[in-house]
């Protein structure tokens, strides 16, 4: 394995900064999106009990000036991979709740009684599942505390929720906690 100066620099900086393994992985995922990762400054980083890392990062733009601290969230994916999302005006309302509540708490807070009509999160089947919810996904979600509604044709849903924003919050947080794909729908049962 060949070590380059930037990789040694980043590894050394992470060790000296005192950040733990989750924070290190979150930074690596975030820095993969940066044009000048060596310029990154971090603050207010917290590892939440449900596994996400929330913090703020400041980096230099193409002109060489710092852009200002911007909130980010990072979370583990399958295996050792991590995904980092910089929060902006488009995603802040959907992503930032994960820095306050766990995915299952967000689900419970947004869920309407079963007797009410509302918005649903449709769970995406695995690519080779012919449109039917993967049984492993169903089992994983049940173990995490989600109540999955399975239609007669084998499609899976979470809900009902009061509005589309609720489905976005729940869908995004559920995907972070479980790795199951989703999209919001307005289908009413």
PDB file of C-alpha atoms in Angstrom:
ATOM      1  CA  UNK A   1       0.000   0.000   0.000  1.00  0.00           C
ATOM      2  CA  UNK A   2       1.404   3.359  -1.000  1.00  0.00           C
ATOM      3  CA  UNK A   3       0.828   6.219   1.469  1.00  0.00           C
ATOM      4  CA  UNK A   4       0.597   9.707   0.098  1.00  0.00           C
ATOM      5  CA  UNK A   5       1.191  12.910   2.007  1.00  0.00           C
ATOM      6  CA  UNK A   6      -2.521  13.911   1.983  1.00  0.00           C
ATOM      7  CA  UNK A   7      -3.653  10.537   3.390  1.00  0.00           C
ATOM      8  CA  UNK A   8      -0.981  10.617   6.111  1.00  0.00           C
ATOM      9  CA  UNK A   9      -1.884  14.247   6.853  1.00  0.00           C
ATOM     10  CA  UNK A  10      -5.618  13.486   7.176  1.00  0.00           C
ATOM     11  CA  UNK A  11      -4.990  10.410   9.340  1.00  0.00           C
ATOM     12  CA  UNK A  12      -2.613  12.338  11.581  1.00  0.00           C
ATOM     13  CA  UNK A  13      -4.990  15.266  11.896  1.00  0.00           C
ATOM     14  CA  UNK A  14      -7.812  12.940  12.913  1.00  0.00           C
ATOM     15  CA  UNK A  15      -5.644  11.283  15.552  1.00  0.00           C
ATOM     16  CA  UNK A  16      -4.476  14.600  16.969  1.00  0.00           C
ATOM     17  CA  UNK A  17      -7.980  16.043  17.033  1.00  0.00           C
ATOM     18  CA  UNK A  18      -9.125  13.413  19.514  1.00  0.00           C
ATOM     19  CA  UNK A  19     -12.155  12.349  17.481  1.00  0.00           C
ATOM     20  CA  UNK A  20     -13.479   8.818  17.833  1.00  0.00           C
ATOM     21  CA  UNK A  21     -13.894   6.205  15.109  1.00  0.00           C
ATOM     22  CA  UNK A  22     -17.423   7.322  14.094  1.00  0.00           C
ATOM     23  CA  UNK A  23     -16.366  10.943  13.816  1.00  0.00           C
ATOM     24  CA  UNK A  24     -13.305   9.944  11.804  1.00  0.00           C
ATOM     25  CA  UNK A  25     -15.438   7.950   9.370  1.00  0.00           C
ATOM     26  CA  UNK A  26     -17.940  10.815   9.128  1.00  0.00           C
ATOM     27  CA  UNK A  27     -15.129  13.247   8.302  1.00  0.00           C
ATOM     28  CA  UNK A  28     -13.679  10.943   5.652  1.00  0.00           C
ATOM     29  CA  UNK A  29     -17.127  10.638   4.003  1.00  0.00           C
ATOM     30  CA  UNK A  30     -17.595  14.407   4.107  1.00  0.00           C
ATOM     31  CA  UNK A  31     -14.067  15.191   2.900  1.00  0.00           C
ATOM     32  CA  UNK A  32     -14.580  12.912  -0.125  1.00  0.00           C
ATOM     33  CA  UNK A  33     -17.019  15.584  -1.376  1.00  0.00           C
ATOM     34  CA  UNK A  34     -14.668  18.541  -0.811  1.00  0.00           C
ATOM     35  CA  UNK A  35     -12.357  20.209  -3.302  1.00  0.00           C
ATOM     36  CA  UNK A  36      -9.867  21.120  -0.534  1.00  0.00           C
ATOM     37  CA  UNK A  37     -10.312  18.626   2.334  1.00  0.00           C
ATOM     38  CA  UNK A  38      -7.090  19.747   4.055  1.00  0.00           C
ATOM     39  CA  UNK A  39      -8.712  23.132   4.718  1.00  0.00           C
ATOM     40  CA  UNK A  40     -11.636  21.593   6.613  1.00  0.00           C
ATOM     41  CA  UNK A  41     -12.419  22.935  10.064  1.00  0.00           C
ATOM     42  CA  UNK A  42     -14.901  21.169  12.342  1.00  0.00           C
ATOM     43  CA  UNK A  43     -16.922  22.107  15.394  1.00  0.00           C
ATOM     44  CA  UNK A  44     -19.913  20.953  17.445  1.00  0.00           C
ATOM     45  CA  UNK A  45     -19.476  17.329  16.396  1.00  0.00           C
ATOM     46  CA  UNK A  46     -21.580  14.822  18.313  1.00  0.00           C
ATOM     47  CA  UNK A  47     -21.997  11.085  17.924  1.00  0.00           C
ATOM     48  CA  UNK A  48     -25.635  10.279  18.669  1.00  0.00           C
ATOM     49  CA  UNK A  49     -26.610   7.022  20.439  1.00  0.00           C
ATOM     50  CA  UNK A  50     -28.424   5.907  17.260  1.00  0.00           C
ATOM     51  CA  UNK A  51     -25.173   6.051  15.268  1.00  0.00           C
ATOM     52  CA  UNK A  52     -25.292   9.317  13.335  1.00  0.00           C
ATOM     53  CA  UNK A  53     -22.666  12.033  13.580  1.00  0.00           C
ATOM     54  CA  UNK A  54     -23.897  15.623  13.541  1.00  0.00           C
ATOM     55  CA  UNK A  55     -21.620  18.630  13.315  1.00  0.00           C
ATOM     56  CA  UNK A  56     -20.536  21.663  11.358  1.00  0.00           C
ATOM     57  CA  UNK A  57     -17.785  21.970   8.781  1.00  0.00           C
ATOM     58  CA  UNK A  58     -16.087  24.981   7.230  1.00  0.00           C
ATOM     59  CA  UNK A  59     -14.051  24.636   4.046  1.00  0.00           C
ATOM     60  CA  UNK A  60     -12.447  26.871   1.474  1.00  0.00           C
ATOM     61  CA  UNK A  61     -14.209  27.601  -1.793  1.00  0.00           C
ATOM     62  CA  UNK A  62     -12.552  27.766  -5.214  1.00  0.00           C
ATOM     63  CA  UNK A  63     -11.468  31.373  -4.555  1.00  0.00           C
ATOM     64  CA  UNK A  64      -9.608  30.289  -1.407  1.00  0.00           C
ATOM     65  CA  UNK A  65     -11.961  31.875   1.143  1.00  0.00           C
ATOM     66  CA  UNK A  66     -13.795  30.010   3.872  1.00  0.00           C
ATOM     67  CA  UNK A  67     -17.540  29.621   3.216  1.00  0.00           C
ATOM     68  CA  UNK A  68     -18.659  29.568   6.858  1.00  0.00           C
ATOM     69  CA  UNK A  69     -19.630  26.690   9.112  1.00  0.00           C
ATOM     70  CA  UNK A  70     -22.368  24.548   7.577  1.00  0.00           C
ATOM     71  CA  UNK A  71     -24.248  21.748   9.377  1.00  0.00           C
ATOM     72  CA  UNK A  72     -23.741  18.180   8.239  1.00  0.00           C
ATOM     73  CA  UNK A  73     -24.873  14.706   9.201  1.00  0.00           C
ATOM     74  CA  UNK A  74     -23.131  11.422   8.505  1.00  0.00           C
ATOM     75  CA  UNK A  75     -24.260   7.875   9.062  1.00  0.00           C
ATOM     76  CA  UNK A  76     -23.049   4.326   8.465  1.00  0.00           C
ATOM     77  CA  UNK A  77     -24.211   2.436   5.409  1.00  0.00           C
ATOM     78  CA  UNK A  78     -23.695  -1.231   4.599  1.00  0.00           C
ATOM     79  CA  UNK A  79     -20.344  -2.567   5.800  1.00  0.00           C
ATOM     80  CA  UNK A  80     -17.735   0.056   6.601  1.00  0.00           C
ATOM     81  CA  UNK A  81     -19.055   2.738   4.233  1.00  0.00           C
ATOM     82  CA  UNK A  82     -20.408   6.041   5.536  1.00  0.00           C
ATOM     83  CA  UNK A  83     -22.524   8.681   3.831  1.00  0.00           C
ATOM     84  CA  UNK A  84     -22.288  12.382   4.673  1.00  0.00           C
ATOM     85  CA  UNK A  85     -24.945  14.945   3.797  1.00  0.00           C
ATOM     86  CA  UNK A  86     -24.357  18.684   3.961  1.00  0.00           C
ATOM     87  CA  UNK A  87     -27.558  20.282   5.202  1.00  0.00           C
ATOM     88  CA  UNK A  88     -28.941  23.072   3.038  1.00  0.00           C
ATOM     89  CA  UNK A  89     -32.228  24.867   2.427  1.00  0.00           C
ATOM     90  CA  UNK A  90     -33.537  21.922   0.386  1.00  0.00           C
ATOM     91  CA  UNK A  91     -32.921  19.110   2.876  1.00  0.00           C
ATOM     92  CA  UNK A  92     -32.528  20.741   6.313  1.00  0.00           C
ATOM     93  CA  UNK A  93     -36.116  20.121   7.463  1.00  0.00           C
ATOM     94  CA  UNK A  94     -35.850  16.440   6.563  1.00  0.00           C
ATOM     95  CA  UNK A  95     -32.324  15.692   7.689  1.00  0.00           C
ATOM     96  CA  UNK A  96     -31.811  17.793  10.827  1.00  0.00           C
ATOM     97  CA  UNK A  97     -34.412  15.923  12.953  1.00  0.00           C
ATOM     98  CA  UNK A  98     -31.985  12.963  12.968  1.00  0.00           C
ATOM     99  CA  UNK A  99     -29.634  15.070  15.092  1.00  0.00           C
ATOM    100  CA  UNK A 100     -32.353  15.416  17.751  1.00  0.00           C
ATOM    101  CA  UNK A 101     -34.289  12.137  17.759  1.00  0.00           C
ATOM    102  CA  UNK A 102     -33.576   8.543  16.820  1.00  0.00           C
ATOM    103  CA  UNK A 103     -35.137   7.177  13.626  1.00  0.00           C
ATOM    104  CA  UNK A 104     -37.705   5.108  15.541  1.00  0.00           C
ATOM    105  CA  UNK A 105     -38.649   8.082  17.749  1.00  0.00           C
ATOM    106  CA  UNK A 106     -39.186  10.202  14.624  1.00  0.00           C
ATOM    107  CA  UNK A 107     -41.375   7.455  13.169  1.00  0.00           C
ATOM    108  CA  UNK A 108     -43.505   7.251  16.322  1.00  0.00           C
ATOM    109  CA  UNK A 109     -43.836  11.036  16.557  1.00  0.00           C
ATOM    110  CA  UNK A 110     -45.117  11.389  12.963  1.00  0.00           C
ATOM    111  CA  UNK A 111     -47.388   8.318  12.838  1.00  0.00           C
ATOM    112  CA  UNK A 112     -51.163   8.788  12.706  1.00  0.00           C
ATOM    113  CA  UNK A 113     -53.658   6.252  14.102  1.00  0.00           C
ATOM    114  CA  UNK A 114     -54.183   3.338  11.677  1.00  0.00           C
ATOM    115  CA  UNK A 115     -57.807   4.278  11.139  1.00  0.00           C
ATOM    116  CA  UNK A 116     -56.888   7.622   9.550  1.00  0.00           C
ATOM    117  CA  UNK A 117     -56.033   8.201   5.918  1.00  0.00           C
ATOM    118  CA  UNK A 118     -52.778   9.887   5.109  1.00  0.00           C
ATOM    119  CA  UNK A 119     -49.431   9.770   3.396  1.00  0.00           C
ATOM    120  CA  UNK A 120     -47.352   6.602   3.297  1.00  0.00           C
ATOM    121  CA  UNK A 121     -43.710   5.697   2.887  1.00  0.00           C
ATOM    122  CA  UNK A 122     -43.427   2.981   0.264  1.00  0.00           C
ATOM    123  CA  UNK A 123     -40.526   0.618   0.898  1.00  0.00           C
ATOM    124  CA  UNK A 124     -38.533  -0.196  -2.202  1.00  0.00           C
ATOM    125  CA  UNK A 125     -38.024  -3.863  -2.997  1.00  0.00           C
ATOM    126  CA  UNK A 126     -34.573  -5.250  -3.629  1.00  0.00           C
ATOM    127  CA  UNK A 127     -33.671  -5.052  -7.351  1.00  0.00           C
ATOM    128  CA  UNK A 128     -34.042  -8.812  -7.799  1.00  0.00           C
ATOM    129  CA  UNK A 129     -37.246  -9.163  -5.711  1.00  0.00           C
ATOM    130  CA  UNK A 130     -39.709  -8.620  -8.611  1.00  0.00           C
ATOM    131  CA  UNK A 131     -41.499  -5.750  -6.856  1.00  0.00           C
ATOM    132  CA  UNK A 132     -42.042  -7.626  -3.599  1.00  0.00           C
ATOM    133  CA  UNK A 133     -40.670  -6.441  -0.260  1.00  0.00           C
ATOM    134  CA  UNK A 134     -37.511  -8.292   0.713  1.00  0.00           C
ATOM    135  CA  UNK A 135     -38.281 -10.555   3.735  1.00  0.00           C
ATOM    136  CA  UNK A 136     -34.943  -9.591   5.346  1.00  0.00           C
ATOM    137  CA  UNK A 137     -35.915  -5.896   5.104  1.00  0.00           C
ATOM    138  CA  UNK A 138     -39.278  -6.661   6.702  1.00  0.00           C
ATOM    139  CA  UNK A 139     -37.614  -8.573   9.536  1.00  0.00           C
ATOM    140  CA  UNK A 140     -35.002  -5.845  10.091  1.00  0.00           C
ATOM    141  CA  UNK A 141     -37.645  -3.089  10.232  1.00  0.00           C
ATOM    142  CA  UNK A 142     -39.829  -5.103  12.623  1.00  0.00           C
ATOM    143  CA  UNK A 143     -36.845  -5.659  14.935  1.00  0.00           C
ATOM    144  CA  UNK A 144     -36.171  -1.896  14.904  1.00  0.00           C
ATOM    145  CA  UNK A 145     -39.785  -1.202  15.960  1.00  0.00           C
ATOM    146  CA  UNK A 146     -41.385  -0.174  12.666  1.00  0.00           C
ATOM    147  CA  UNK A 147     -44.840  -1.538  11.890  1.00  0.00           C
ATOM    148  CA  UNK A 148     -44.770  -2.450   8.211  1.00  0.00           C
ATOM    149  CA  UNK A 149     -48.035  -2.734   6.312  1.00  0.00           C
ATOM    150  CA  UNK A 150     -47.740  -5.384   3.589  1.00  0.00           C
ATOM    151  CA  UNK A 151     -50.234  -5.162   0.718  1.00  0.00           C
ATOM    152  CA  UNK A 152     -51.859  -8.175  -0.916  1.00  0.00           C
ATOM    153  CA  UNK A 153     -49.308  -8.018  -3.727  1.00  0.00           C
ATOM    154  CA  UNK A 154     -46.331  -7.955  -1.319  1.00  0.00           C
ATOM    155  CA  UNK A 155     -45.448  -4.257  -1.317  1.00  0.00           C
ATOM    156  CA  UNK A 156     -44.424  -2.723   2.012  1.00  0.00           C
ATOM    157  CA  UNK A 157     -45.524   0.601   3.509  1.00  0.00           C
ATOM    158  CA  UNK A 158     -45.068   2.651   6.662  1.00  0.00           C
ATOM    159  CA  UNK A 159     -47.840   4.985   7.752  1.00  0.00           C
ATOM    160  CA  UNK A 160     -50.183   6.698   7.721  1.00  0.00           C
ATOM    161  CA  UNK A 161     -48.569  10.100   8.238  1.00  0.00           C
ATOM    162  CA  UNK A 162     -50.168  13.533   8.271  1.00  0.00           C
ATOM    163  CA  UNK A 163     -48.341  15.075   5.308  1.00  0.00           C
ATOM    164  CA  UNK A 164     -45.580  14.642   2.745  1.00  0.00           C
ATOM    165  CA  UNK A 165     -43.006  16.300   5.012  1.00  0.00           C
ATOM    166  CA  UNK A 166     -43.687  13.602   7.610  1.00  0.00           C
ATOM    167  CA  UNK A 167     -43.048  10.887   5.043  1.00  0.00           C
ATOM    168  CA  UNK A 168     -39.780  12.563   4.023  1.00  0.00           C
ATOM    169  CA  UNK A 169     -38.595  12.768   7.648  1.00  0.00           C
ATOM    170  CA  UNK A 170     -39.592   9.184   8.424  1.00  0.00           C
ATOM    171  CA  UNK A 171     -38.354   7.756   5.117  1.00  0.00           C
ATOM    172  CA  UNK A 172     -34.968   9.401   5.378  1.00  0.00           C
ATOM    173  CA  UNK A 173     -34.477   8.484   9.035  1.00  0.00           C
ATOM    174  CA  UNK A 174     -35.700   4.916   8.484  1.00  0.00           C
ATOM    175  CA  UNK A 175     -33.222   4.490   5.623  1.00  0.00           C
ATOM    176  CA  UNK A 176     -30.404   5.748   7.860  1.00  0.00           C
ATOM    177  CA  UNK A 177     -31.290   3.269  10.580  1.00  0.00           C
ATOM    178  CA  UNK A 178     -32.032   0.277   8.369  1.00  0.00           C
ATOM    179  CA  UNK A 179     -30.566   0.803   4.898  1.00  0.00           C
ATOM    180  CA  UNK A 180     -33.973   0.096   3.306  1.00  0.00           C
ATOM    181  CA  UNK A 181     -34.820   2.207   0.247  1.00  0.00           C
ATOM    182  CA  UNK A 182     -38.065   4.187   0.077  1.00  0.00           C
ATOM    183  CA  UNK A 183     -40.124   6.937  -1.502  1.00  0.00           C
ATOM    184  CA  UNK A 184     -43.168   8.851  -0.304  1.00  0.00           C
ATOM    185  CA  UNK A 185     -46.560   8.253  -1.825  1.00  0.00           C
ATOM    186  CA  UNK A 186     -50.019   9.637  -1.270  1.00  0.00           C
ATOM    187  CA  UNK A 187     -51.803   6.315  -1.537  1.00  0.00           C
ATOM    188  CA  UNK A 188     -54.546   5.981   0.996  1.00  0.00           C
ATOM    189  CA  UNK A 189     -55.693   2.569   2.179  1.00  0.00           C
TER     190      UNK A 189
END
